[in-house]
Amino acid sequence: MKTLDILKDLIRIPSFSGQEKEVQLFIQKLLKSQNVKTTLQEGHLSVHLKGKDQTKAFIYNGHVDVVHVGDKSKWLNDPFTPKLVGPKLYGRGSSDMKSGVAAMISTAISLSKKDVLPCDVWFTFVTCEETDGSGTLSFGNWFKKEGHLKKYKNIAAVFAEPTNLKNIHYGHRGNFFIKAKIEGQAGHSARPEKIKAQAILEMNKFITEVDKLNIVWAKKFKKSEFKSPTIVVTSIEAKSESPNKTAEECVAVLDLRTIPNFHDKAFQTVKDVAKKYNVEISLVFPSFPYGYTNPQAKIVKVIENLVPITITKVNDASNDLGFFTQLGIEGVMFGPGNMDQAHTVNEFVDVTLVEKSSALFEQIYFAWAEK
């Protein structure tokens, strides 16, 4: 079965975060049909192929969840009906990151048919990357609990995130999704002078000051290899039952991105501003840790040698590498999707990259294992 055909089947299955069971069962069934044994634990699906050297392990990680499509009327085609137009395959998740997952499936099938593998290789199909990363966190905890982390003396990982098979991302920023809530006074909007605190205006003051942190941090961390920390308001809500009554409460959600050595401190800075304006702070999801692998690490150099025209850099978003960083596992993001297409309307992937991805993934494994 071709990688492109696998990708089409994956796109046909809506798999929003927390709703990935159907797509996991599809992957499990497909792999079983090719005599590839899988393990399903707490929602994450994994494949373990044993190699000659069982002190070394190579891990491929891919998340099967996708973000919501928004207004379907803005899509040229149904987002869950893959449509091929020239070199572009359209569909939700085509770039982020079911193309990478499809490549992993093809690679797992191909390697399972080899007589001998140089070292152990794992394929992990995880959930909830788009929300709280609990899938990879769960796998990492299980991997450690089962003794695998201690057993292996050398481990490297590739996260099949979208990088056009060209960019190598060796790190990413951390993340806090913050819920900010403020209580105000309800009152008649014709008499604003009698209203002690309008929730919307008070929230606006908080947001205005928090936004200034972007300028401060950009100057403070301008020499960092990471993009400076940022904080952005992604939503705000305040309801009133009547157009002439001020809202009693205002709630905003903010996306805080952090960097190494400024993760917890960045969050504390936001909390300090919130305290000043009597804003209550909580987390929408547990925080994402930052991810980092030394750009001189073997896994980075292996891919650079195989793909001579590469750009090695830090990703300015967040993903699951951070959970491996916490376990001491070196990893990079490298996959066939296009990051510019992630979460967009009319998301697409270049099929020429999809078609070459599995063979390249296999080359990366052998080059790393035999070096």
Coordinates of C-alpha atoms in Angstrom, one line a residue:
M1 CA 0.0 0.0 0.0
K2 CA 1.4 3.4 -1.0
T3 CA 2.1 6.1 1.5
L4 CA -0.2 8.5 -0.4
D5 CA -3.1 6.0 -0.2
I6 CA -2.6 5.6 3.5
L7 CA -2.6 9.3 3.9
K8 CA -5.9 9.6 2.1
D9 CA -7.5 7.0 4.4
L10 CA -6.2 8.8 7.4
I11 CA -7.7 12.1 6.2
R12 CA -11.1 10.5 5.8
I13 CA -11.2 9.8 9.5
P14 CA -12.0 13.0 11.6
S15 CA -9.7 12.7 14.6
F16 CA -10.0 15.9 16.7
S17 CA -8.1 15.9 20.0
G18 CA -9.7 13.5 22.4
Q19 CA -11.6 11.8 19.6
E20 CA -8.8 9.7 18.1
K21 CA -10.0 6.2 18.8
E22 CA -11.3 5.5 15.3
V23 CA -8.1 6.5 13.6
Q24 CA -6.0 4.5 16.1
L25 CA -8.0 1.4 15.4
F26 CA -7.6 2.0 11.7
I27 CA -3.8 2.2 12.0
Q28 CA -3.8 -0.9 14.3
K29 CA -5.9 -2.9 11.8
L30 CA -3.7 -1.8 8.8
L31 CA -0.5 -2.8 10.6
K32 CA -2.0 -6.1 11.7
S33 CA -2.9 -6.9 8.1
Q34 CA 0.9 -6.5 7.4
N35 CA 1.8 -8.8 10.3
V36 CA 3.1 -5.8 12.4
K37 CA 2.3 -6.2 16.1
T38 CA 1.1 -3.2 18.0
T39 CA 0.4 -2.2 21.6
L40 CA -2.4 0.1 22.5
Q41 CA -2.0 1.7 26.0
E42 CA -4.0 4.7 27.3
G43 CA -4.9 5.8 23.8
H44 CA -1.4 5.7 22.3
L45 CA -0.5 3.1 19.8
S46 CA 3.1 1.8 19.5
V47 CA 5.1 -0.6 17.4
H48 CA 8.4 -2.1 18.7
L49 CA 10.7 -3.8 16.2
K50 CA 13.7 -5.5 17.8
G51 CA 17.1 -5.1 16.3
K52 CA 20.5 -6.8 16.7
D53 CA 21.8 -4.1 19.1
Q54 CA 19.2 -3.8 21.9
T55 CA 21.2 -1.2 23.8
K56 CA 20.2 1.4 21.1
A57 CA 16.7 2.6 20.1
F58 CA 15.4 4.9 17.4
I59 CA 11.9 6.3 17.9
Y60 CA 9.5 7.8 15.4
N61 CA 6.7 9.9 17.0
G62 CA 3.6 11.2 15.3
H63 CA 0.3 12.6 16.6
V64 CA -2.9 11.5 15.0
D65 CA -5.1 14.3 16.2
V66 CA -6.1 17.4 14.2
V67 CA -7.5 20.8 14.9
H68 CA -11.1 21.7 14.1
V69 CA -11.9 22.9 10.6
G70 CA -13.8 26.1 11.5
D71 CA -16.4 27.3 9.0
K72 CA -16.7 24.4 6.4
S73 CA -18.2 26.8 3.9
K74 CA -14.8 28.4 3.5
W75 CA -13.2 25.1 2.3
L76 CA -13.1 24.4 -1.4
N77 CA -13.9 20.8 -0.7
D78 CA -15.1 18.8 2.3
P79 CA -12.1 18.8 4.7
F80 CA -12.4 15.1 5.4
T81 CA -12.6 14.1 1.7
P82 CA -9.0 14.1 0.4
K83 CA -8.8 15.9 -3.0
L84 CA -5.8 15.7 -5.3
V85 CA -5.2 18.8 -7.4
G86 CA -2.0 18.7 -9.3
P87 CA 0.8 18.1 -6.8
K88 CA -1.4 19.1 -3.8
L89 CA -3.5 16.8 -1.7
Y90 CA -6.1 18.8 0.3
G91 CA -7.7 17.8 3.6
R92 CA -7.6 18.5 7.3
G93 CA -4.4 17.0 8.7
S94 CA -2.8 16.6 5.3
S95 CA 0.3 18.6 6.5
D96 CA -0.2 18.6 10.2
M97 CA 0.6 15.8 10.5
K98 CA -1.1 12.8 8.9
S99 CA 1.4 12.9 6.1
G100 CA 4.1 12.2 8.7
V101 CA 2.0 9.5 10.3
A102 CA 1.4 7.9 6.9
A103 CA 5.2 7.9 6.3
M104 CA 5.7 6.3 9.7
I105 CA 3.2 3.5 8.9
S106 CA 4.9 2.8 5.6
T107 CA 8.3 2.7 7.3
A108 CA 7.1 0.4 10.0
I109 CA 5.7 -2.0 7.4
S110 CA 8.9 -1.9 5.4
L111 CA 11.3 -2.4 8.3
S112 CA 9.2 -5.2 9.7
K113 CA 9.9 -7.2 6.6
K114 CA 13.7 -6.9 6.9
D115 CA 15.6 -10.1 8.0
V116 CA 17.8 -8.2 10.5
L117 CA 17.6 -4.6 11.9
P118 CA 20.7 -3.0 13.3
C119 CA 19.0 -1.8 16.5
D120 CA 15.6 -1.5 18.1
V121 CA 13.1 0.9 16.5
W122 CA 9.8 2.2 17.9
F123 CA 6.9 3.9 16.2
T124 CA 4.5 5.9 18.5
F125 CA 1.2 7.1 17.3
V126 CA 0.0 9.5 20.0
T127 CA -3.0 11.6 20.9
C128 CA -3.8 15.1 22.1
E129 CA -0.7 16.9 20.8
E130 CA -2.8 19.8 19.7
T131 CA -4.1 20.4 23.2
D132 CA -2.0 19.1 26.2
G133 CA 0.5 16.6 24.8
S134 CA -0.9 13.9 27.1
G135 CA -0.4 11.2 24.5
T136 CA 3.4 11.6 24.3
L137 CA 3.6 12.3 28.0
S138 CA 1.7 9.0 28.6
F139 CA 4.0 7.1 26.3
G140 CA 7.1 8.6 27.9
N141 CA 5.9 7.6 31.4
W142 CA 5.1 4.1 30.2
F143 CA 8.4 3.8 28.3
K144 CA 10.2 4.7 31.6
K145 CA 8.0 2.5 33.8
E146 CA 8.6 -0.5 31.6
G147 CA 12.4 -0.1 32.0
H148 CA 13.1 0.8 28.4
L149 CA 14.6 4.2 29.2
K150 CA 17.1 2.6 31.6
K151 CA 17.8 -0.3 29.3
Y152 CA 18.9 1.8 26.3
K153 CA 22.2 3.5 26.4
N154 CA 21.6 5.5 23.2
I155 CA 18.2 6.8 22.0
A156 CA 17.2 9.3 19.3
A157 CA 13.9 10.3 18.0
V158 CA 12.3 11.9 14.9
F159 CA 9.0 13.7 15.4
A160 CA 7.3 13.6 12.0
E161 CA 6.1 17.2 12.2
P162 CA 5.8 19.3 9.1
T163 CA 9.2 20.6 7.9
N164 CA 9.0 20.0 4.1
L165 CA 11.6 17.3 4.5
K166 CA 14.1 20.2 4.4
N167 CA 14.1 22.0 7.7
I168 CA 15.5 20.2 10.8
H169 CA 14.0 21.6 14.0
Y170 CA 16.1 20.8 17.0
G171 CA 14.1 22.7 19.6
H172 CA 10.9 24.5 20.3
R173 CA 9.5 27.0 22.8
G174 CA 7.4 26.0 25.9
N175 CA 3.8 27.0 26.3
F176 CA 1.1 28.0 28.8
F177 CA -2.5 28.3 27.7
I178 CA -3.8 30.8 30.3
K179 CA -7.4 31.6 31.3
A180 CA -7.8 35.0 32.8
K181 CA -11.0 36.0 34.6
I182 CA -12.1 39.2 36.2
E183 CA -15.2 40.1 38.1
G184 CA -16.8 43.5 37.5
Q185 CA -19.9 45.4 38.6
A186 CA -23.2 45.1 36.7
G187 CA -24.8 48.4 36.2
H188 CA -26.9 50.6 33.9
S189 CA -24.7 51.6 30.9
A190 CA -26.4 55.0 30.8
R191 CA -24.7 55.8 34.1
P192 CA -21.1 54.7 33.7
E193 CA -19.9 57.1 36.4
K194 CA -21.8 55.0 39.0
I195 CA -20.2 51.7 38.0
K196 CA -17.1 51.1 40.1
A197 CA -15.4 48.5 37.9
Q198 CA -16.4 47.5 34.4
A199 CA -15.2 43.9 33.8
I200 CA -14.4 44.5 30.1
L201 CA -12.5 47.7 30.7
E202 CA -10.5 46.2 33.6
M203 CA -9.6 43.2 31.4
N204 CA -8.6 45.6 28.7
K205 CA -6.1 47.2 31.1
F206 CA -4.6 43.8 32.0
I207 CA -4.3 42.8 28.3
T208 CA -2.8 46.1 27.4
E209 CA 0.0 45.7 30.0
V210 CA 0.6 42.1 29.2
D211 CA 1.0 42.9 25.6
K212 CA 3.8 45.2 26.4
L213 CA 5.8 42.2 27.7
N214 CA 6.3 41.2 24.0
I215 CA 8.4 44.4 23.5
V216 CA 10.3 43.9 26.7
W217 CA 11.1 40.2 26.0
A218 CA 12.1 40.9 22.4
K219 CA 14.8 43.3 23.6
K220 CA 15.9 41.1 26.5
F221 CA 16.3 37.9 24.5
K222 CA 17.2 39.3 21.1
K223 CA 20.5 37.2 21.1
S224 CA 18.8 33.9 22.0
E225 CA 18.8 31.1 19.5
F226 CA 15.1 30.8 20.3
K227 CA 12.5 33.3 19.2
S228 CA 11.9 35.5 22.2
P229 CA 9.0 34.7 24.6
T230 CA 5.6 36.0 23.4
I231 CA 2.1 36.3 24.8
V232 CA -1.0 36.7 22.6
V233 CA -4.7 37.0 23.5
T234 CA -6.5 34.3 21.5
S235 CA -10.1 34.9 22.7
I236 CA -12.1 37.2 25.0
E237 CA -15.7 36.8 26.2
A238 CA -18.1 38.9 28.3
K239 CA -21.8 38.5 28.2
S240 CA -24.7 40.7 29.3
E241 CA -28.3 39.8 29.2
S242 CA -29.2 43.2 28.1
P243 CA -27.5 45.7 25.8
N244 CA -27.8 48.4 28.5
K245 CA -26.3 46.4 31.3
T246 CA -22.5 46.0 31.8
A247 CA -21.2 42.5 32.0
E248 CA -20.4 41.2 35.4
E249 CA -17.5 39.0 34.3
C250 CA -14.9 39.0 31.5
V251 CA -12.8 36.0 30.5
A252 CA -9.8 35.9 28.2
V253 CA -7.5 33.1 27.0
L254 CA -3.9 33.9 26.4
D255 CA -1.1 31.8 24.7
L256 CA 2.2 32.3 26.4
R257 CA 5.3 30.9 24.7
T258 CA 8.5 30.5 26.7
I259 CA 12.1 29.6 26.2
P260 CA 14.7 27.6 28.2
N261 CA 15.7 29.2 31.5
F262 CA 12.6 31.5 31.3
H263 CA 9.7 29.0 31.4
D264 CA 8.3 29.3 34.9
K265 CA 9.6 32.9 35.3
A266 CA 7.6 34.0 32.2
F267 CA 4.4 32.6 33.7
Q268 CA 5.2 34.2 37.1
T269 CA 5.6 37.6 35.3
V270 CA 2.1 37.2 33.8
K271 CA 0.7 36.3 37.2
D272 CA 2.3 39.4 38.8
V273 CA 0.5 41.6 36.2
A274 CA -2.7 39.7 36.8
K275 CA -2.5 40.3 40.6
K276 CA -2.1 44.0 39.9
Y277 CA -5.4 44.1 38.1
N278 CA -7.3 41.6 40.3
V279 CA -7.4 39.1 37.5
E280 CA -7.8 35.4 38.4
I281 CA -5.3 33.2 36.5
S282 CA -5.7 29.5 35.8
L283 CA -4.4 27.0 33.1
V284 CA -6.6 25.7 30.3
F285 CA -4.2 22.7 29.9
P286 CA -1.1 21.7 31.8
S287 CA 1.9 23.6 30.5
F288 CA 4.1 22.3 27.6
P289 CA 7.8 22.0 28.4
Y290 CA 10.3 23.5 26.0
G291 CA 12.2 21.0 23.8
Y292 CA 15.9 21.1 23.0
T293 CA 18.5 18.9 21.4
N294 CA 22.1 20.1 20.8
P295 CA 22.4 21.0 17.1
Q296 CA 25.7 19.0 17.1
A297 CA 23.9 15.8 18.2
K298 CA 24.3 12.7 16.0
I299 CA 20.6 12.7 14.9
V300 CA 20.9 16.2 13.6
K301 CA 24.1 15.5 11.7
V302 CA 22.7 12.2 10.2
I303 CA 19.8 14.1 8.6
E304 CA 22.0 17.0 7.5
N305 CA 24.3 14.4 5.7
L306 CA 21.3 12.7 4.0
V307 CA 19.5 15.9 3.0
P308 CA 22.3 18.3 2.0
I309 CA 20.1 21.3 1.5
T310 CA 18.7 21.7 5.0
I311 CA 18.0 24.5 7.4
T312 CA 18.6 23.6 11.0
K313 CA 16.8 25.8 13.4
V314 CA 14.5 26.1 16.4
N315 CA 10.7 25.9 15.9
D316 CA 8.9 28.9 17.3
A317 CA 5.8 26.9 18.1
S318 CA 5.5 24.0 20.6
N319 CA 5.1 20.3 20.2
D320 CA 5.9 17.0 21.9
L321 CA 9.7 17.0 21.8
G322 CA 9.7 18.7 25.2
F323 CA 8.5 15.6 26.9
F324 CA 11.4 13.6 25.4
T325 CA 13.8 16.4 26.4
Q326 CA 12.7 15.9 30.0
L327 CA 13.6 12.2 29.7
G328 CA 17.0 13.0 28.2
I329 CA 16.1 11.7 24.7
E330 CA 17.6 13.6 21.8
G331 CA 15.1 14.4 19.1
V332 CA 14.3 16.6 16.1
M333 CA 11.2 17.6 14.1
F334 CA 11.4 16.4 10.5
G335 CA 8.5 15.4 8.2
P336 CA 6.8 15.8 4.8
G337 CA 4.1 18.3 5.7
N338 CA 4.3 22.1 5.3
M339 CA 4.2 24.1 8.6
D340 CA 2.6 27.1 6.8
Q341 CA -0.4 24.9 6.1
A342 CA -0.9 23.8 9.7
H343 CA -4.4 24.7 11.0
T344 CA -5.3 26.6 7.9
V345 CA -8.4 26.5 5.7
N346 CA -7.9 24.4 2.6
E347 CA -4.8 22.7 4.2
F348 CA -2.8 20.7 1.7
V349 CA 0.5 18.8 1.4
D350 CA 2.9 18.3 -1.5
V351 CA 2.4 14.7 -2.7
T352 CA 6.0 14.5 -4.1
L353 CA 7.2 14.9 -0.5
V354 CA 4.7 12.3 0.8
E355 CA 5.9 9.8 -1.8
K356 CA 9.6 10.1 -0.9
S357 CA 9.1 10.4 2.9
S358 CA 9.0 6.7 3.8
A359 CA 12.2 5.9 2.0
L360 CA 13.9 8.8 3.6
F361 CA 12.7 7.9 7.1
E362 CA 14.2 4.4 6.6
Q363 CA 17.5 5.9 5.4
I364 CA 17.6 8.1 8.5
Y365 CA 17.1 5.1 10.8
F366 CA 19.8 3.0 9.2
A367 CA 22.3 5.9 9.0
W368 CA 21.8 6.6 12.7
A369 CA 21.8 3.0 13.8
E370 CA 24.9 2.0 11.9
K371 CA 27.0 5.1 12.7

